[in-house]
Amino acid sequence: MRFHSPQKLKTIADLIGSAFVGPEDFEVLGTNEIHMVKPGDIVFVNHPKYYDKALNSAATIILIDKEVACPEGKALLVSDDPFRDFNKINTHFTRIYNFTEELHDVEIGEGTKIHSSAVIGNNVKIGKNTLIFPNVVIGDRTEIGDNVIIQSNTVLGGDAFYYRKLNGNFDRLISVGNVIIENNVEIGNGCTIDRGVTDSTIIGEGSVLDNQIQIGHDTVIGKKCLIASQVGIAGCCIIGDEVTLWGQVGIASGNKIEAGSVLLGKTGVNRDLEKGTYIGMFAEDFKTYLKKEVKLRNLK
């Protein structure tokens, strides 16, 4: 999430009541989670296991639960609860409506048709010649391009599935990102595309999604991808252009699929994949799988 205008380190520290390490006027441009950080971003870390990853990431401000040696050119915000304070910063700069107020700051392009039963949040942009079917829900800050089709009961911009365990209960990391649907995308019935935690979940131009597909927060789907029914993609995945995912493919969080790949039905992905055709619970190369099957069947 980028702030509307640059902030100073001391301003953010005062907002959350934290100590800080670095110049008072150190520039802060926004927040982001570890997979998506850029220079000027705040990233939070609350476990020593991940200190090095956060401190050595592209983020230049680290919201951390212990004062440590600060890398050159960076700054620290030292908090007793970085998770809580990350939420506090995000919701200070991005108001959360969750359909409780109908401000309807919506831009709709020429020739677009929206069924009367669709529900649209605030600060939404919809392009030209787009079709929105019955019972579609479009969350705050969603951006939809031209010539898009979104079929019935699909939800764009739901909350990210991102929690921590606190005092025996689940505590949500509040989602202040959005969903971007590029031009000429088709989305089937009953799909759910979560908004980014602090960035954008993106469906690339010309991609086609079947029914009942779940796409997690901050995932980026490339251009002209084809995704069949009941595919589940976790958060922060990168799917290259012209990738085909057949039915019931499951992809764990933070993985990358190279452009042009094909994942056959029920393939499971728990690592990055180079271009190829894959099958099986652990995404095995399809030709290797076939050779193995032939050998197994010829055993006597």
PDB file of C-alpha atoms in Angstrom:
ATOM      1  CA  MET A   1       0.000   0.000   0.000  1.00  0.00           C
ATOM      2  CA  ARG A   2       1.370   3.397  -0.985  1.00  0.00           C
ATOM      3  CA  PHE A   3       0.484   6.378   1.195  1.00  0.00           C
ATOM      4  CA  HIS A   4      -1.182   9.316  -0.544  1.00  0.00           C
ATOM      5  CA  SER A   5       1.893  11.377   0.339  1.00  0.00           C
ATOM      6  CA  PRO A   6       5.292  10.477   1.822  1.00  0.00           C
ATOM      7  CA  GLN A   7       5.461  10.268   5.628  1.00  0.00           C
ATOM      8  CA  LYS A   8       8.320  10.714   8.089  1.00  0.00           C
ATOM      9  CA  LEU A   9       9.658   7.979  10.361  1.00  0.00           C
ATOM     10  CA  LYS A  10       8.801   9.926  13.523  1.00  0.00           C
ATOM     11  CA  THR A  11       5.220  10.504  12.293  1.00  0.00           C
ATOM     12  CA  ILE A  12       4.699   6.741  11.946  1.00  0.00           C
ATOM     13  CA  ALA A  13       6.411   6.046  15.277  1.00  0.00           C
ATOM     14  CA  ASP A  14       4.129   8.557  17.005  1.00  0.00           C
ATOM     15  CA  LEU A  15       1.085   7.001  15.340  1.00  0.00           C
ATOM     16  CA  ILE A  16       1.794   3.570  16.835  1.00  0.00           C
ATOM     17  CA  GLY A  17       3.600   4.726  19.977  1.00  0.00           C
ATOM     18  CA  SER A  18       6.839   2.941  19.153  1.00  0.00           C
ATOM     19  CA  ALA A  19      10.537   3.690  19.499  1.00  0.00           C
ATOM     20  CA  PHE A  20      12.505   4.113  16.291  1.00  0.00           C
ATOM     21  CA  VAL A  21      16.056   3.834  14.993  1.00  0.00           C
ATOM     22  CA  GLY A  22      17.021   6.224  12.220  1.00  0.00           C
ATOM     23  CA  PRO A  23      16.634   9.908  11.337  1.00  0.00           C
ATOM     24  CA  GLU A  24      13.327  11.485  12.370  1.00  0.00           C
ATOM     25  CA  ASP A  25      12.716  12.635   8.793  1.00  0.00           C
ATOM     26  CA  PHE A  26      13.537   9.253   7.200  1.00  0.00           C
ATOM     27  CA  GLU A  27      11.048   8.934   4.317  1.00  0.00           C
ATOM     28  CA  VAL A  28       8.292   6.313   4.508  1.00  0.00           C
ATOM     29  CA  LEU A  29       6.256   5.678   1.349  1.00  0.00           C
ATOM     30  CA  GLY A  30       3.933   2.844   2.346  1.00  0.00           C
ATOM     31  CA  THR A  31       3.605  -0.685   3.743  1.00  0.00           C
ATOM     32  CA  ASN A  32       3.895  -4.125   2.239  1.00  0.00           C
ATOM     33  CA  GLU A  33       4.234  -7.745   3.227  1.00  0.00           C
ATOM     34  CA  ILE A  34       7.535  -9.548   2.842  1.00  0.00           C
ATOM     35  CA  HIS A  35       6.780 -11.114  -0.576  1.00  0.00           C
ATOM     36  CA  MET A  36       5.941  -7.757  -2.170  1.00  0.00           C
ATOM     37  CA  VAL A  37       8.164  -5.130  -0.504  1.00  0.00           C
ATOM     38  CA  LYS A  38       9.831  -2.256  -2.341  1.00  0.00           C
ATOM     39  CA  PRO A  39      12.165   0.549  -1.220  1.00  0.00           C
ATOM     40  CA  GLY A  40      10.282   3.000   0.988  1.00  0.00           C
ATOM     41  CA  ASP A  41       7.982   0.283   2.382  1.00  0.00           C
ATOM     42  CA  ILE A  42       7.441  -0.788   5.971  1.00  0.00           C
ATOM     43  CA  VAL A  43       7.572  -4.549   6.491  1.00  0.00           C
ATOM     44  CA  PHE A  44       6.769  -6.171   9.822  1.00  0.00           C
ATOM     45  CA  VAL A  45       8.537  -9.077  11.519  1.00  0.00           C
ATOM     46  CA  ASN A  46       7.748 -10.570  14.919  1.00  0.00           C
ATOM     47  CA  HIS A  47       9.892 -13.719  15.141  1.00  0.00           C
ATOM     48  CA  PRO A  48      13.708 -14.043  15.267  1.00  0.00           C
ATOM     49  CA  LYS A  49      13.503 -16.782  12.628  1.00  0.00           C
ATOM     50  CA  TYR A  50      12.530 -14.150  10.042  1.00  0.00           C
ATOM     51  CA  TYR A  51      14.640 -11.190  11.202  1.00  0.00           C
ATOM     52  CA  ASP A  52      17.335 -11.637   8.547  1.00  0.00           C
ATOM     53  CA  LYS A  53      14.799 -12.016   5.750  1.00  0.00           C
ATOM     54  CA  ALA A  54      13.028  -8.797   6.736  1.00  0.00           C
ATOM     55  CA  LEU A  55      16.202  -6.810   7.448  1.00  0.00           C
ATOM     56  CA  ASN A  56      17.763  -7.850   4.135  1.00  0.00           C
ATOM     57  CA  SER A  57      14.600  -7.410   2.048  1.00  0.00           C
ATOM     58  CA  ALA A  58      13.927  -4.490  -0.300  1.00  0.00           C
ATOM     59  CA  ALA A  59      11.953  -2.778   2.482  1.00  0.00           C
ATOM     60  CA  THR A  60      13.740   0.185   4.016  1.00  0.00           C
ATOM     61  CA  ILE A  61      11.715   0.395   7.239  1.00  0.00           C
ATOM     62  CA  ILE A  62      11.415  -2.706   9.435  1.00  0.00           C
ATOM     63  CA  LEU A  63       8.675  -2.855  12.076  1.00  0.00           C
ATOM     64  CA  ILE A  64      10.236  -5.290  14.543  1.00  0.00           C
ATOM     65  CA  ASP A  65       9.663  -6.555  18.096  1.00  0.00           C
ATOM     66  CA  LYS A  66      13.280  -6.104  19.263  1.00  0.00           C
ATOM     67  CA  GLU A  67      15.943  -3.508  18.629  1.00  0.00           C
ATOM     68  CA  VAL A  68      18.683  -5.061  16.504  1.00  0.00           C
ATOM     69  CA  ALA A  69      21.561  -3.777  14.404  1.00  0.00           C
ATOM     70  CA  CYS A  70      19.999  -1.669  11.664  1.00  0.00           C
ATOM     71  CA  PRO A  71      21.332  -2.168   8.127  1.00  0.00           C
ATOM     72  CA  GLU A  72      22.855   0.899   6.486  1.00  0.00           C
ATOM     73  CA  GLY A  73      20.310   3.031   4.668  1.00  0.00           C
ATOM     74  CA  LYS A  74      17.376   1.570   6.590  1.00  0.00           C
ATOM     75  CA  ALA A  75      15.348   2.395   9.697  1.00  0.00           C
ATOM     76  CA  LEU A  76      13.595   0.459  12.475  1.00  0.00           C
ATOM     77  CA  LEU A  77      10.270   0.859  14.227  1.00  0.00           C
ATOM     78  CA  VAL A  78      10.565  -1.058  17.507  1.00  0.00           C
ATOM     79  CA  SER A  79       7.177  -2.312  18.732  1.00  0.00           C
ATOM     80  CA  ASP A  80       5.979  -4.761  21.380  1.00  0.00           C
ATOM     81  CA  ASP A  81       3.469  -6.079  18.791  1.00  0.00           C
ATOM     82  CA  PRO A  82       4.420  -5.477  15.124  1.00  0.00           C
ATOM     83  CA  PHE A  83       1.389  -7.406  13.793  1.00  0.00           C
ATOM     84  CA  ARG A  84      -1.008  -5.155  15.715  1.00  0.00           C
ATOM     85  CA  ASP A  85       0.830  -1.996  14.739  1.00  0.00           C
ATOM     86  CA  PHE A  86       1.047  -2.992  11.063  1.00  0.00           C
ATOM     87  CA  ASN A  87      -2.767  -3.191  11.106  1.00  0.00           C
ATOM     88  CA  LYS A  88      -2.918   0.166  12.879  1.00  0.00           C
ATOM     89  CA  ILE A  89      -0.778   1.867  10.232  1.00  0.00           C
ATOM     90  CA  ASN A  90      -2.699   0.308   7.345  1.00  0.00           C
ATOM     91  CA  THR A  91      -6.152   1.186   8.645  1.00  0.00           C
ATOM     92  CA  HIS A  92      -5.051   4.731   9.490  1.00  0.00           C
ATOM     93  CA  PHE A  93      -4.167   5.390   5.862  1.00  0.00           C
ATOM     94  CA  THR A  94      -6.839   3.196   4.217  1.00  0.00           C
ATOM     95  CA  ARG A  95     -10.380   3.340   5.538  1.00  0.00           C
ATOM     96  CA  ILE A  96     -12.176  -0.027   5.761  1.00  0.00           C
ATOM     97  CA  TYR A  97     -15.860   0.138   4.784  1.00  0.00           C
ATOM     98  CA  ASN A  98     -16.809  -3.552   4.255  1.00  0.00           C
ATOM     99  CA  PHE A  99     -20.142  -2.511   2.688  1.00  0.00           C
ATOM    100  CA  THR A 100     -21.252  -0.726   5.877  1.00  0.00           C
ATOM    101  CA  GLU A 101     -21.437   2.602   4.045  1.00  0.00           C
ATOM    102  CA  GLU A 102     -22.673   3.093   0.484  1.00  0.00           C
ATOM    103  CA  LEU A 103     -20.538   5.999  -0.686  1.00  0.00           C
ATOM    104  CA  HIS A 104     -20.314   4.456  -4.160  1.00  0.00           C
ATOM    105  CA  ASP A 105     -17.447   6.404  -5.597  1.00  0.00           C
ATOM    106  CA  VAL A 106     -17.683   4.227  -8.723  1.00  0.00           C
ATOM    107  CA  GLU A 107     -16.467   4.888 -12.268  1.00  0.00           C
ATOM    108  CA  ILE A 108     -18.278   2.895 -14.987  1.00  0.00           C
ATOM    109  CA  GLY A 109     -17.249   2.932 -18.645  1.00  0.00           C
ATOM    110  CA  GLU A 110     -19.474   3.316 -21.669  1.00  0.00           C
ATOM    111  CA  GLY A 111     -21.379   0.202 -22.749  1.00  0.00           C
ATOM    112  CA  THR A 112     -20.898  -1.658 -19.479  1.00  0.00           C
ATOM    113  CA  LYS A 113     -23.916  -3.629 -18.203  1.00  0.00           C
ATOM    114  CA  ILE A 114     -24.306  -4.419 -14.495  1.00  0.00           C
ATOM    115  CA  HIS A 115     -27.181  -6.541 -13.196  1.00  0.00           C
ATOM    116  CA  SER A 116     -29.272  -4.829 -10.533  1.00  0.00           C
ATOM    117  CA  SER A 117     -28.506  -7.572  -7.989  1.00  0.00           C
ATOM    118  CA  ALA A 118     -24.744  -7.005  -8.137  1.00  0.00           C
ATOM    119  CA  VAL A 119     -23.206  -5.355  -5.061  1.00  0.00           C
ATOM    120  CA  ILE A 120     -20.436  -2.818  -5.612  1.00  0.00           C
ATOM    121  CA  GLY A 121     -18.186  -1.312  -2.956  1.00  0.00           C
ATOM    122  CA  ASN A 122     -16.465   2.059  -2.838  1.00  0.00           C
ATOM    123  CA  ASN A 123     -13.691   3.490  -5.021  1.00  0.00           C
ATOM    124  CA  VAL A 124     -14.362   0.920  -7.759  1.00  0.00           C
ATOM    125  CA  LYS A 125     -13.416   1.425 -11.412  1.00  0.00           C
ATOM    126  CA  ILE A 126     -15.061  -0.569 -14.213  1.00  0.00           C
ATOM    127  CA  GLY A 127     -14.068  -0.143 -17.866  1.00  0.00           C
ATOM    128  CA  LYS A 128     -15.993  -0.159 -21.136  1.00  0.00           C
ATOM    129  CA  ASN A 129     -18.247  -2.913 -22.538  1.00  0.00           C
ATOM    130  CA  THR A 130     -17.965  -5.091 -19.449  1.00  0.00           C
ATOM    131  CA  LEU A 131     -20.717  -7.480 -18.313  1.00  0.00           C
ATOM    132  CA  ILE A 132     -21.435  -8.060 -14.606  1.00  0.00           C
ATOM    133  CA  PHE A 133     -23.884 -10.938 -14.028  1.00  0.00           C
ATOM    134  CA  PRO A 134     -26.406 -11.381 -11.144  1.00  0.00           C
ATOM    135  CA  ASN A 135     -25.196 -11.574  -7.522  1.00  0.00           C
ATOM    136  CA  VAL A 136     -21.618 -10.580  -8.242  1.00  0.00           C
ATOM    137  CA  VAL A 137     -19.905  -8.829  -5.311  1.00  0.00           C
ATOM    138  CA  ILE A 138     -17.173  -6.295  -6.072  1.00  0.00           C
ATOM    139  CA  GLY A 139     -15.203  -5.100  -3.060  1.00  0.00           C
ATOM    140  CA  ASP A 140     -13.690  -1.695  -2.330  1.00  0.00           C
ATOM    141  CA  ARG A 141     -10.902  -0.361  -4.576  1.00  0.00           C
ATOM    142  CA  THR A 142     -11.370  -3.066  -7.226  1.00  0.00           C
ATOM    143  CA  GLU A 143     -10.314  -2.120 -10.758  1.00  0.00           C
ATOM    144  CA  ILE A 144     -11.881  -3.899 -13.746  1.00  0.00           C
ATOM    145  CA  GLY A 145     -10.815  -3.296 -17.337  1.00  0.00           C
ATOM    146  CA  ASP A 146     -12.619  -3.222 -20.694  1.00  0.00           C
ATOM    147  CA  ASN A 147     -14.514  -6.132 -22.290  1.00  0.00           C
ATOM    148  CA  VAL A 148     -14.535  -8.186 -19.100  1.00  0.00           C
ATOM    149  CA  ILE A 149     -17.164 -10.829 -18.275  1.00  0.00           C
ATOM    150  CA  ILE A 150     -17.843 -11.694 -14.633  1.00  0.00           C
ATOM    151  CA  GLN A 151     -20.459 -14.390 -14.154  1.00  0.00           C
ATOM    152  CA  SER A 152     -22.910 -14.967 -11.321  1.00  0.00           C
ATOM    153  CA  ASN A 153     -21.990 -15.301  -7.623  1.00  0.00           C
ATOM    154  CA  THR A 154     -18.346 -14.394  -8.096  1.00  0.00           C
ATOM    155  CA  VAL A 155     -16.722 -12.309  -5.347  1.00  0.00           C
ATOM    156  CA  LEU A 156     -13.872  -9.921  -6.132  1.00  0.00           C
ATOM    157  CA  GLY A 157     -11.987  -8.347  -3.254  1.00  0.00           C
ATOM    158  CA  GLY A 158     -12.750 -10.504  -0.230  1.00  0.00           C
ATOM    159  CA  ASP A 159     -10.396 -10.452   2.757  1.00  0.00           C
ATOM    160  CA  ALA A 160      -7.075 -12.255   2.587  1.00  0.00           C
ATOM    161  CA  PHE A 161      -6.744 -15.531   4.514  1.00  0.00           C
ATOM    162  CA  TYR A 162      -3.954 -14.222   6.738  1.00  0.00           C
ATOM    163  CA  TYR A 163      -4.079 -14.790  10.526  1.00  0.00           C
ATOM    164  CA  ARG A 164      -1.938 -15.302  13.588  1.00  0.00           C
ATOM    165  CA  LYS A 165      -2.786 -17.236  16.751  1.00  0.00           C
ATOM    166  CA  LEU A 166      -3.217 -14.856  19.700  1.00  0.00           C
ATOM    167  CA  ASN A 167      -4.407 -15.900  23.170  1.00  0.00           C
ATOM    168  CA  GLY A 168      -5.976 -19.034  21.748  1.00  0.00           C
ATOM    169  CA  ASN A 169      -7.864 -17.165  19.016  1.00  0.00           C
ATOM    170  CA  PHE A 170      -7.195 -16.192  15.398  1.00  0.00           C
ATOM    171  CA  ASP A 171      -6.289 -12.554  14.800  1.00  0.00           C
ATOM    172  CA  ARG A 172      -6.692 -11.211  11.251  1.00  0.00           C
ATOM    173  CA  LEU A 173      -4.161  -9.182   9.296  1.00  0.00           C
ATOM    174  CA  ILE A 174      -6.466  -6.563   7.796  1.00  0.00           C
ATOM    175  CA  SER A 175      -6.455  -6.393   3.992  1.00  0.00           C
ATOM    176  CA  VAL A 176      -5.991  -2.917   2.527  1.00  0.00           C
ATOM    177  CA  GLY A 177      -4.945  -3.936  -0.996  1.00  0.00           C
ATOM    178  CA  ASN A 178      -7.199  -4.482  -3.989  1.00  0.00           C
ATOM    179  CA  VAL A 179      -8.017  -6.651  -7.011  1.00  0.00           C
ATOM    180  CA  ILE A 180      -7.131  -5.650 -10.579  1.00  0.00           C
ATOM    181  CA  ILE A 181      -8.860  -7.408 -13.489  1.00  0.00           C
ATOM    182  CA  GLU A 182      -7.207  -6.445 -16.766  1.00  0.00           C
ATOM    183  CA  ASN A 183      -8.884  -6.145 -20.191  1.00  0.00           C
ATOM    184  CA  ASN A 184     -10.619  -9.054 -21.965  1.00  0.00           C
ATOM    185  CA  VAL A 185     -10.716 -11.336 -18.920  1.00  0.00           C
ATOM    186  CA  GLU A 186     -13.558 -13.838 -18.427  1.00  0.00           C
ATOM    187  CA  ILE A 187     -14.393 -15.108 -14.936  1.00  0.00           C
ATOM    188  CA  GLY A 188     -16.890 -17.941 -14.405  1.00  0.00           C
ATOM    189  CA  ASN A 189     -19.547 -18.575 -11.781  1.00  0.00           C
ATOM    190  CA  GLY A 190     -18.788 -18.799  -8.076  1.00  0.00           C
ATOM    191  CA  CYS A 191     -15.146 -17.691  -8.174  1.00  0.00           C
ATOM    192  CA  THR A 192     -13.489 -15.923  -5.236  1.00  0.00           C
ATOM    193  CA  ILE A 193     -10.532 -13.603  -5.757  1.00  0.00           C
ATOM    194  CA  ASP A 194      -9.133 -12.107  -2.542  1.00  0.00           C
ATOM    195  CA  ARG A 195      -7.741  -8.604  -2.475  1.00  0.00           C
ATOM    196  CA  GLY A 196      -4.106  -8.048  -1.624  1.00  0.00           C
ATOM    197  CA  VAL A 197      -3.093  -7.584   1.984  1.00  0.00           C
ATOM    198  CA  THR A 198      -1.164  -4.441   1.070  1.00  0.00           C
ATOM    199  CA  ASP A 199      -0.755  -4.757  -2.707  1.00  0.00           C
ATOM    200  CA  SER A 200      -2.836  -5.979  -5.666  1.00  0.00           C
ATOM    201  CA  THR A 201      -4.162  -9.376  -6.702  1.00  0.00           C
ATOM    202  CA  ILE A 202      -3.978  -9.252 -10.503  1.00  0.00           C
ATOM    203  CA  ILE A 203      -5.655 -11.254 -13.279  1.00  0.00           C
ATOM    204  CA  GLY A 204      -3.763 -10.608 -16.503  1.00  0.00           C
ATOM    205  CA  GLU A 205      -5.214  -9.511 -19.817  1.00  0.00           C
ATOM    206  CA  GLY A 206      -7.041 -12.155 -21.828  1.00  0.00           C
ATOM    207  CA  SER A 207      -7.066 -14.817 -19.107  1.00  0.00           C
ATOM    208  CA  VAL A 208     -10.095 -17.089 -18.758  1.00  0.00           C
ATOM    209  CA  LEU A 209     -11.256 -18.601 -15.460  1.00  0.00           C
ATOM    210  CA  ASP A 210     -13.782 -21.430 -15.185  1.00  0.00           C
ATOM    211  CA  ASN A 211     -16.227 -21.830 -12.276  1.00  0.00           C
ATOM    212  CA  GLN A 212     -15.432 -22.258  -8.564  1.00  0.00           C
ATOM    213  CA  ILE A 213     -11.844 -21.023  -8.517  1.00  0.00           C
ATOM    214  CA  GLN A 214     -10.121 -19.527  -5.454  1.00  0.00           C
ATOM    215  CA  ILE A 215      -7.240 -17.082  -5.893  1.00  0.00           C
ATOM    216  CA  GLY A 216      -5.429 -15.866  -2.793  1.00  0.00           C
ATOM    217  CA  HIS A 217      -4.149 -12.442  -1.821  1.00  0.00           C
ATOM    218  CA  ASP A 218      -1.409 -10.685  -3.803  1.00  0.00           C
ATOM    219  CA  THR A 219      -1.243 -13.445  -6.406  1.00  0.00           C
ATOM    220  CA  VAL A 220      -0.468 -12.334  -9.957  1.00  0.00           C
ATOM    221  CA  ILE A 221      -1.942 -14.306 -12.861  1.00  0.00           C
ATOM    222  CA  GLY A 222      -0.271 -13.600 -16.207  1.00  0.00           C
ATOM    223  CA  LYS A 223      -1.804 -12.857 -19.581  1.00  0.00           C
ATOM    224  CA  LYS A 224      -3.890 -15.409 -21.539  1.00  0.00           C
ATOM    225  CA  CYS A 225      -3.879 -18.024 -18.809  1.00  0.00           C
ATOM    226  CA  LEU A 226      -6.519 -20.760 -18.842  1.00  0.00           C
ATOM    227  CA  ILE A 227      -7.708 -21.982 -15.437  1.00  0.00           C
ATOM    228  CA  ALA A 228     -10.205 -24.824 -15.085  1.00  0.00           C
ATOM    229  CA  SER A 229     -12.761 -25.538 -12.364  1.00  0.00           C
ATOM    230  CA  GLN A 230     -11.900 -25.943  -8.661  1.00  0.00           C
ATOM    231  CA  VAL A 231      -8.335 -24.688  -8.903  1.00  0.00           C
ATOM    232  CA  GLY A 232      -7.016 -23.223  -5.638  1.00  0.00           C
ATOM    233  CA  ILE A 233      -4.107 -20.774  -5.672  1.00  0.00           C
ATOM    234  CA  ALA A 234      -2.760 -19.500  -2.362  1.00  0.00           C
ATOM    235  CA  GLY A 235      -1.434 -16.017  -1.694  1.00  0.00           C
ATOM    236  CA  CYS A 236       1.620 -14.353  -3.221  1.00  0.00           C
ATOM    237  CA  CYS A 237       1.984 -16.743  -6.170  1.00  0.00           C
ATOM    238  CA  ILE A 238       3.246 -15.619  -9.575  1.00  0.00           C
ATOM    239  CA  ILE A 239       1.695 -17.419 -12.557  1.00  0.00           C
ATOM    240  CA  GLY A 240       3.405 -16.620 -15.862  1.00  0.00           C
ATOM    241  CA  ASP A 241       1.726 -15.814 -19.169  1.00  0.00           C
ATOM    242  CA  GLU A 242      -0.169 -18.517 -21.073  1.00  0.00           C
ATOM    243  CA  VAL A 243      -0.113 -21.037 -18.232  1.00  0.00           C
ATOM    244  CA  THR A 244      -2.845 -23.697 -18.233  1.00  0.00           C
ATOM    245  CA  LEU A 245      -4.122 -25.070 -14.923  1.00  0.00           C
ATOM    246  CA  TRP A 246      -6.538 -27.970 -15.255  1.00  0.00           C
ATOM    247  CA  GLY A 247      -9.178 -29.003 -12.716  1.00  0.00           C
ATOM    248  CA  GLN A 248      -8.392 -29.157  -8.986  1.00  0.00           C
ATOM    249  CA  VAL A 249      -4.806 -27.964  -9.277  1.00  0.00           C
ATOM    250  CA  GLY A 250      -3.573 -26.654  -5.920  1.00  0.00           C
ATOM    251  CA  ILE A 251      -0.686 -24.199  -5.546  1.00  0.00           C
ATOM    252  CA  ALA A 252       0.861 -23.388  -2.150  1.00  0.00           C
ATOM    253  CA  SER A 253       1.707 -19.815  -1.198  1.00  0.00           C
ATOM    254  CA  GLY A 254       4.660 -17.912  -2.601  1.00  0.00           C
ATOM    255  CA  ASN A 255       5.388 -20.176  -5.585  1.00  0.00           C
ATOM    256  CA  LYS A 256       6.139 -19.219  -9.198  1.00  0.00           C
ATOM    257  CA  ILE A 257       5.005 -21.025 -12.350  1.00  0.00           C
ATOM    258  CA  GLU A 258       7.002 -20.198 -15.463  1.00  0.00           C
ATOM    259  CA  ALA A 259       5.186 -18.949 -18.567  1.00  0.00           C
ATOM    260  CA  GLY A 260       3.804 -21.593 -20.936  1.00  0.00           C
ATOM    261  CA  SER A 261       3.546 -24.351 -18.332  1.00  0.00           C
ATOM    262  CA  VAL A 262       0.692 -26.864 -18.188  1.00  0.00           C
ATOM    263  CA  LEU A 263      -0.459 -28.409 -14.904  1.00  0.00           C
ATOM    264  CA  LEU A 264      -2.690 -31.420 -15.408  1.00  0.00           C
ATOM    265  CA  GLY A 265      -5.674 -32.228 -13.200  1.00  0.00           C
ATOM    266  CA  LYS A 266      -5.110 -32.478  -9.411  1.00  0.00           C
ATOM    267  CA  THR A 267      -1.464 -31.441  -9.627  1.00  0.00           C
ATOM    268  CA  GLY A 268      -0.090 -30.086  -6.355  1.00  0.00           C
ATOM    269  CA  VAL A 269       2.611 -27.393  -6.316  1.00  0.00           C
ATOM    270  CA  ASN A 270       4.901 -26.762  -3.328  1.00  0.00           C
ATOM    271  CA  ARG A 271       7.879 -25.214  -5.164  1.00  0.00           C
ATOM    272  CA  ASP A 272       8.713 -22.983  -8.115  1.00  0.00           C
ATOM    273  CA  LEU A 273       8.265 -24.668 -11.504  1.00  0.00           C
ATOM    274  CA  GLU A 274      10.181 -24.119 -14.728  1.00  0.00           C
ATOM    275  CA  LYS A 275       8.324 -24.313 -18.039  1.00  0.00           C
ATOM    276  CA  GLY A 276       6.939 -27.811 -18.564  1.00  0.00           C
ATOM    277  CA  THR A 277       3.989 -30.150 -18.211  1.00  0.00           C
ATOM    278  CA  TYR A 278       3.337 -31.527 -14.717  1.00  0.00           C
ATOM    279  CA  ILE A 279       1.133 -34.024 -12.920  1.00  0.00           C
ATOM    280  CA  GLY A 280       0.791 -35.493  -9.437  1.00  0.00           C
ATOM    281  CA  MET A 281       0.703 -34.494  -5.798  1.00  0.00           C
ATOM    282  CA  PHE A 282       4.192 -32.959  -5.972  1.00  0.00           C
ATOM    283  CA  ALA A 283       4.152 -31.641  -9.567  1.00  0.00           C
ATOM    284  CA  GLU A 284       6.205 -34.329 -11.306  1.00  0.00           C
ATOM    285  CA  ASP A 285       7.364 -33.868 -14.889  1.00  0.00           C
ATOM    286  CA  PHE A 286       4.709 -35.580 -17.016  1.00  0.00           C
ATOM    287  CA  LYS A 287       7.101 -37.575 -19.259  1.00  0.00           C
ATOM    288  CA  THR A 288       9.043 -38.777 -16.217  1.00  0.00           C
ATOM    289  CA  TYR A 289       5.773 -39.816 -14.605  1.00  0.00           C
ATOM    290  CA  LEU A 290       4.729 -41.816 -17.682  1.00  0.00           C
ATOM    291  CA  LYS A 291       8.084 -43.628 -17.851  1.00  0.00           C
ATOM    292  CA  LYS A 292       7.801 -44.503 -14.162  1.00  0.00           C
ATOM    293  CA  GLU A 293       4.279 -45.840 -14.671  1.00  0.00           C
ATOM    294  CA  VAL A 294       5.425 -48.044 -17.557  1.00  0.00           C
ATOM    295  CA  LYS A 295       8.246 -49.493 -15.418  1.00  0.00           C
ATOM    296  CA  LEU A 296       5.893 -50.152 -12.517  1.00  0.00           C
ATOM    297  CA  ARG A 297       3.389 -51.941 -14.727  1.00  0.00           C
ATOM    298  CA  ASN A 298       6.118 -54.121 -16.259  1.00  0.00           C
ATOM    299  CA  LEU A 299       7.320 -55.352 -12.869  1.00  0.00           C
ATOM    300  CA  LYS A 300       6.723 -59.071 -12.385  1.00  0.00           C
TER     301      LYS A 300
END
